Amino acid sequence: MSELAKRTRFDHWVTHTIRYNDQDPVGHVNNAAMATFLEQGRTDFIYPIMRAHAPASLEIVLARVEIDYLRELNFPGDVDIGSAISRVGTKSLKLVHGVFEGGSDICVATGVCTLVFFDTGTRMSVEPPTAIRSELEQRVRA
């Protein structure tokens, strides 16, 4: 079992309700909904840090996402999305995620997301301010 499929790998959690329209014609949660679950996990984790330490012109943009679908997931229900920082780079950071059936240890998907710090004025990638880098580095779980 991958480390990302274990609840103990993550230190930040958010619960998200599976919507009826998250299903595909086969009747299980589709791939786009899983990407949305990862987005919910990363924004719930990173944006409080950004709001506390970033200038208004600093954003994060998704540069890469990898998702491994491990099990079928169905409506109705909830998912628990675990998130952790695995690396902080010069202008980017890497988050890892696990998506679990609500309240259980059943992992239905894992993901790895690379985010880039982005200046909305210059429209270029930038290094994050020292306060953000410090906060993120303290939270790295290799």
PDB file of C-alpha atoms in Angstrom:
ATOM      1  CA  MET A   1       0.000   0.000   0.000  1.00  0.00           C
ATOM      2  CA  SER A   2       1.284   3.433  -0.910  1.00  0.00           C
ATOM      3  CA  GLU A   3       2.073   5.778   1.973  1.00  0.00           C
ATOM      4  CA  LEU A   4      -0.434   8.211   0.451  1.00  0.00           C
ATOM      5  CA  ALA A   5      -3.208   5.666   1.005  1.00  0.00           C
ATOM      6  CA  LYS A   6      -2.718   5.848   4.784  1.00  0.00           C
ATOM      7  CA  ARG A   7      -4.514   8.405   6.943  1.00  0.00           C
ATOM      8  CA  THR A   8      -1.441   8.781   9.146  1.00  0.00           C
ATOM      9  CA  ARG A   9       0.427  10.423   6.242  1.00  0.00           C
ATOM     10  CA  PHE A  10      -1.647  13.608   6.483  1.00  0.00           C
ATOM     11  CA  ASP A  11      -1.887  16.373   9.036  1.00  0.00           C
ATOM     12  CA  HIS A  12      -4.562  18.547   7.435  1.00  0.00           C
ATOM     13  CA  TRP A  13      -8.129  17.360   6.775  1.00  0.00           C
ATOM     14  CA  VAL A  14     -11.268  18.687   5.155  1.00  0.00           C
ATOM     15  CA  THR A  15     -14.555  16.867   4.551  1.00  0.00           C
ATOM     16  CA  HIS A  16     -16.441  17.370   1.302  1.00  0.00           C
ATOM     17  CA  THR A  17     -19.946  16.171   0.402  1.00  0.00           C
ATOM     18  CA  ILE A  18     -20.252  14.082  -2.746  1.00  0.00           C
ATOM     19  CA  ARG A  19     -22.796  15.756  -5.006  1.00  0.00           C
ATOM     20  CA  TYR A  20     -25.285  13.938  -7.225  1.00  0.00           C
ATOM     21  CA  ASN A  21     -23.723  15.584 -10.287  1.00  0.00           C
ATOM     22  CA  ASP A  22     -20.274  14.200  -9.355  1.00  0.00           C
ATOM     23  CA  GLN A  23     -21.375  10.876 -10.880  1.00  0.00           C
ATOM     24  CA  ASP A  24     -20.716   9.699 -14.405  1.00  0.00           C
ATOM     25  CA  PRO A  25     -23.087   7.560 -16.535  1.00  0.00           C
ATOM     26  CA  VAL A  26     -21.675   4.396 -14.942  1.00  0.00           C
ATOM     27  CA  GLY A  27     -22.867   5.633 -11.537  1.00  0.00           C
ATOM     28  CA  HIS A  28     -19.581   6.306  -9.790  1.00  0.00           C
ATOM     29  CA  VAL A  29     -17.814   9.554  -8.963  1.00  0.00           C
ATOM     30  CA  ASN A  30     -16.023  10.699 -12.114  1.00  0.00           C
ATOM     31  CA  ASN A  31     -12.413  11.751 -12.588  1.00  0.00           C
ATOM     32  CA  ALA A  32     -13.168  15.484 -12.757  1.00  0.00           C
ATOM     33  CA  ALA A  33     -14.906  15.355  -9.379  1.00  0.00           C
ATOM     34  CA  MET A  34     -11.834  13.699  -7.861  1.00  0.00           C
ATOM     35  CA  ALA A  35      -9.695  16.580  -9.166  1.00  0.00           C
ATOM     36  CA  THR A  36     -12.154  18.946  -7.491  1.00  0.00           C
ATOM     37  CA  PHE A  37     -11.776  17.061  -4.201  1.00  0.00           C
ATOM     38  CA  LEU A  38      -7.997  17.560  -4.397  1.00  0.00           C
ATOM     39  CA  GLU A  39      -8.557  21.254  -5.132  1.00  0.00           C
ATOM     40  CA  GLN A  40     -10.752  21.538  -2.034  1.00  0.00           C
ATOM     41  CA  GLY A  41      -8.053  19.890   0.050  1.00  0.00           C
ATOM     42  CA  ARG A  42      -5.216  22.098  -1.179  1.00  0.00           C
ATOM     43  CA  THR A  43      -7.103  25.394  -1.039  1.00  0.00           C
ATOM     44  CA  ASP A  44      -8.429  24.689   2.460  1.00  0.00           C
ATOM     45  CA  PHE A  45      -4.847  23.968   3.543  1.00  0.00           C
ATOM     46  CA  ILE A  46      -2.822  26.633   1.703  1.00  0.00           C
ATOM     47  CA  TYR A  47      -5.090  29.687   1.488  1.00  0.00           C
ATOM     48  CA  PRO A  48      -5.171  30.455   5.223  1.00  0.00           C
ATOM     49  CA  ILE A  49      -1.358  30.586   5.114  1.00  0.00           C
ATOM     50  CA  MET A  50      -1.458  32.795   2.021  1.00  0.00           C
ATOM     51  CA  ARG A  51      -4.009  35.180   3.529  1.00  0.00           C
ATOM     52  CA  ALA A  52      -1.957  35.518   6.703  1.00  0.00           C
ATOM     53  CA  HIS A  53       1.399  36.206   5.035  1.00  0.00           C
ATOM     54  CA  ALA A  54       1.059  37.080   1.328  1.00  0.00           C
ATOM     55  CA  PRO A  55       0.691  40.407  -0.444  1.00  0.00           C
ATOM     56  CA  ALA A  56      -2.570  40.771  -2.402  1.00  0.00           C
ATOM     57  CA  SER A  57      -0.710  40.277  -5.701  1.00  0.00           C
ATOM     58  CA  LEU A  58       0.581  36.803  -4.774  1.00  0.00           C
ATOM     59  CA  GLU A  59      -1.412  33.752  -5.829  1.00  0.00           C
ATOM     60  CA  ILE A  60      -0.743  30.089  -6.370  1.00  0.00           C
ATOM     61  CA  VAL A  61      -1.471  28.318  -9.630  1.00  0.00           C
ATOM     62  CA  LEU A  62      -1.661  24.630 -10.355  1.00  0.00           C
ATOM     63  CA  ALA A  63       1.201  23.494 -12.586  1.00  0.00           C
ATOM     64  CA  ARG A  64       0.762  19.727 -12.378  1.00  0.00           C
ATOM     65  CA  VAL A  65      -1.651  17.222 -10.904  1.00  0.00           C
ATOM     66  CA  GLU A  66      -1.301  13.447 -10.744  1.00  0.00           C
ATOM     67  CA  ILE A  67      -4.198  11.302  -9.546  1.00  0.00           C
ATOM     68  CA  ASP A  68      -4.244   7.589  -8.869  1.00  0.00           C
ATOM     69  CA  TYR A  69      -7.768   6.176  -8.708  1.00  0.00           C
ATOM     70  CA  LEU A  70      -7.756   3.259  -6.283  1.00  0.00           C
ATOM     71  CA  ARG A  71     -11.406   2.354  -5.720  1.00  0.00           C
ATOM     72  CA  GLU A  72     -14.841   3.174  -6.986  1.00  0.00           C
ATOM     73  CA  LEU A  73     -16.644   5.918  -5.065  1.00  0.00           C
ATOM     74  CA  ASN A  74     -20.400   6.420  -5.114  1.00  0.00           C
ATOM     75  CA  PHE A  75     -23.060   8.994  -4.277  1.00  0.00           C
ATOM     76  CA  PRO A  76     -24.354   9.750  -1.655  1.00  0.00           C
ATOM     77  CA  GLY A  77     -21.724  10.316   0.983  1.00  0.00           C
ATOM     78  CA  ASP A  78     -18.745  12.354   2.027  1.00  0.00           C
ATOM     79  CA  VAL A  79     -15.026  12.194   1.446  1.00  0.00           C
ATOM     80  CA  ASP A  80     -12.245  13.154   3.838  1.00  0.00           C
ATOM     81  CA  ILE A  81      -9.359  14.772   2.005  1.00  0.00           C
ATOM     82  CA  GLY A  82      -5.964  14.620   3.662  1.00  0.00           C
ATOM     83  CA  SER A  83      -3.216  17.038   2.623  1.00  0.00           C
ATOM     84  CA  ALA A  84       0.453  17.460   3.433  1.00  0.00           C
ATOM     85  CA  ILE A  85       3.354  19.449   2.016  1.00  0.00           C
ATOM     86  CA  SER A  86       6.072  17.173   0.686  1.00  0.00           C
ATOM     87  CA  ARG A  87       8.456  19.785  -0.723  1.00  0.00           C
ATOM     88  CA  VAL A  88       8.991  23.538  -0.911  1.00  0.00           C
ATOM     89  CA  GLY A  89      11.018  24.660  -3.917  1.00  0.00           C
ATOM     90  CA  THR A  90      12.328  28.034  -5.006  1.00  0.00           C
ATOM     91  CA  LYS A  91       9.077  29.147  -6.665  1.00  0.00           C
ATOM     92  CA  SER A  92       6.850  26.131  -6.087  1.00  0.00           C
ATOM     93  CA  LEU A  93       5.609  23.619  -3.584  1.00  0.00           C
ATOM     94  CA  LYS A  94       4.406  20.058  -3.832  1.00  0.00           C
ATOM     95  CA  LEU A  95       1.366  18.791  -1.957  1.00  0.00           C
ATOM     96  CA  VAL A  96       0.294  15.191  -1.527  1.00  0.00           C
ATOM     97  CA  HIS A  97      -3.289  14.110  -0.909  1.00  0.00           C
ATOM     98  CA  GLY A  98      -5.351  11.116   0.068  1.00  0.00           C
ATOM     99  CA  VAL A  99      -9.099  10.925  -0.546  1.00  0.00           C
ATOM    100  CA  PHE A 100     -10.918   8.598   1.842  1.00  0.00           C
ATOM    101  CA  GLU A 101     -14.518   7.464   2.102  1.00  0.00           C
ATOM    102  CA  GLY A 102     -15.976   9.675   4.808  1.00  0.00           C
ATOM    103  CA  GLY A 103     -15.064   8.535   8.310  1.00  0.00           C
ATOM    104  CA  SER A 104     -13.213   5.440   7.116  1.00  0.00           C
ATOM    105  CA  ASP A 105      -9.694   4.244   6.359  1.00  0.00           C
ATOM    106  CA  ILE A 106     -10.711   3.306   2.805  1.00  0.00           C
ATOM    107  CA  CYS A 107      -8.579   5.348   0.421  1.00  0.00           C
ATOM    108  CA  VAL A 108     -10.257   5.857  -2.951  1.00  0.00           C
ATOM    109  CA  ALA A 109      -7.619   8.075  -4.588  1.00  0.00           C
ATOM    110  CA  THR A 110      -4.249   9.683  -4.017  1.00  0.00           C
ATOM    111  CA  GLY A 111      -2.836  12.768  -5.640  1.00  0.00           C
ATOM    112  CA  VAL A 112       0.288  14.857  -6.021  1.00  0.00           C
ATOM    113  CA  CYS A 113      -0.045  18.526  -6.939  1.00  0.00           C
ATOM    114  CA  THR A 114       2.663  21.013  -7.870  1.00  0.00           C
ATOM    115  CA  LEU A 115       1.758  24.630  -7.198  1.00  0.00           C
ATOM    116  CA  VAL A 116       3.662  27.688  -8.399  1.00  0.00           C
ATOM    117  CA  PHE A 117       3.746  31.067  -6.679  1.00  0.00           C
ATOM    118  CA  PHE A 118       2.409  33.609  -9.162  1.00  0.00           C
ATOM    119  CA  ASP A 119       2.470  37.415  -9.175  1.00  0.00           C
ATOM    120  CA  THR A 120      -0.855  38.610 -10.580  1.00  0.00           C
ATOM    121  CA  GLY A 121       0.641  41.985 -11.592  1.00  0.00           C
ATOM    122  CA  THR A 122       3.614  40.728 -13.583  1.00  0.00           C
ATOM    123  CA  ARG A 123       1.913  37.429 -14.560  1.00  0.00           C
ATOM    124  CA  MET A 124       5.152  35.621 -13.726  1.00  0.00           C
ATOM    125  CA  SER A 125       6.221  32.958 -11.259  1.00  0.00           C
ATOM    126  CA  VAL A 126       7.971  34.395  -8.209  1.00  0.00           C
ATOM    127  CA  GLU A 127       9.664  33.313  -5.025  1.00  0.00           C
ATOM    128  CA  PRO A 128       7.331  33.484  -2.022  1.00  0.00           C
ATOM    129  CA  PRO A 129       7.979  35.979   0.783  1.00  0.00           C
ATOM    130  CA  THR A 130      10.169  34.721   3.620  1.00  0.00           C
ATOM    131  CA  ALA A 131       7.227  34.457   6.038  1.00  0.00           C
ATOM    132  CA  ILE A 132       5.315  32.138   3.705  1.00  0.00           C
ATOM    133  CA  ARG A 133       8.383  30.037   2.893  1.00  0.00           C
ATOM    134  CA  SER A 134       9.130  29.663   6.605  1.00  0.00           C
ATOM    135  CA  GLU A 135       5.557  28.663   7.445  1.00  0.00           C
ATOM    136  CA  LEU A 136       5.437  26.124   4.605  1.00  0.00           C
ATOM    137  CA  GLU A 137       8.859  24.636   5.393  1.00  0.00           C
ATOM    138  CA  GLN A 138       7.773  24.063   9.001  1.00  0.00           C
ATOM    139  CA  ARG A 139       4.880  21.956   7.691  1.00  0.00           C
ATOM    140  CA  VAL A 140       6.844  19.732   5.291  1.00  0.00           C
ATOM    141  CA  ARG A 141       6.263  16.017   5.854  1.00  0.00           C
ATOM    142  CA  ALA A 142       8.709  14.183   3.645  1.00  0.00           C
TER     143      ALA A 142
END
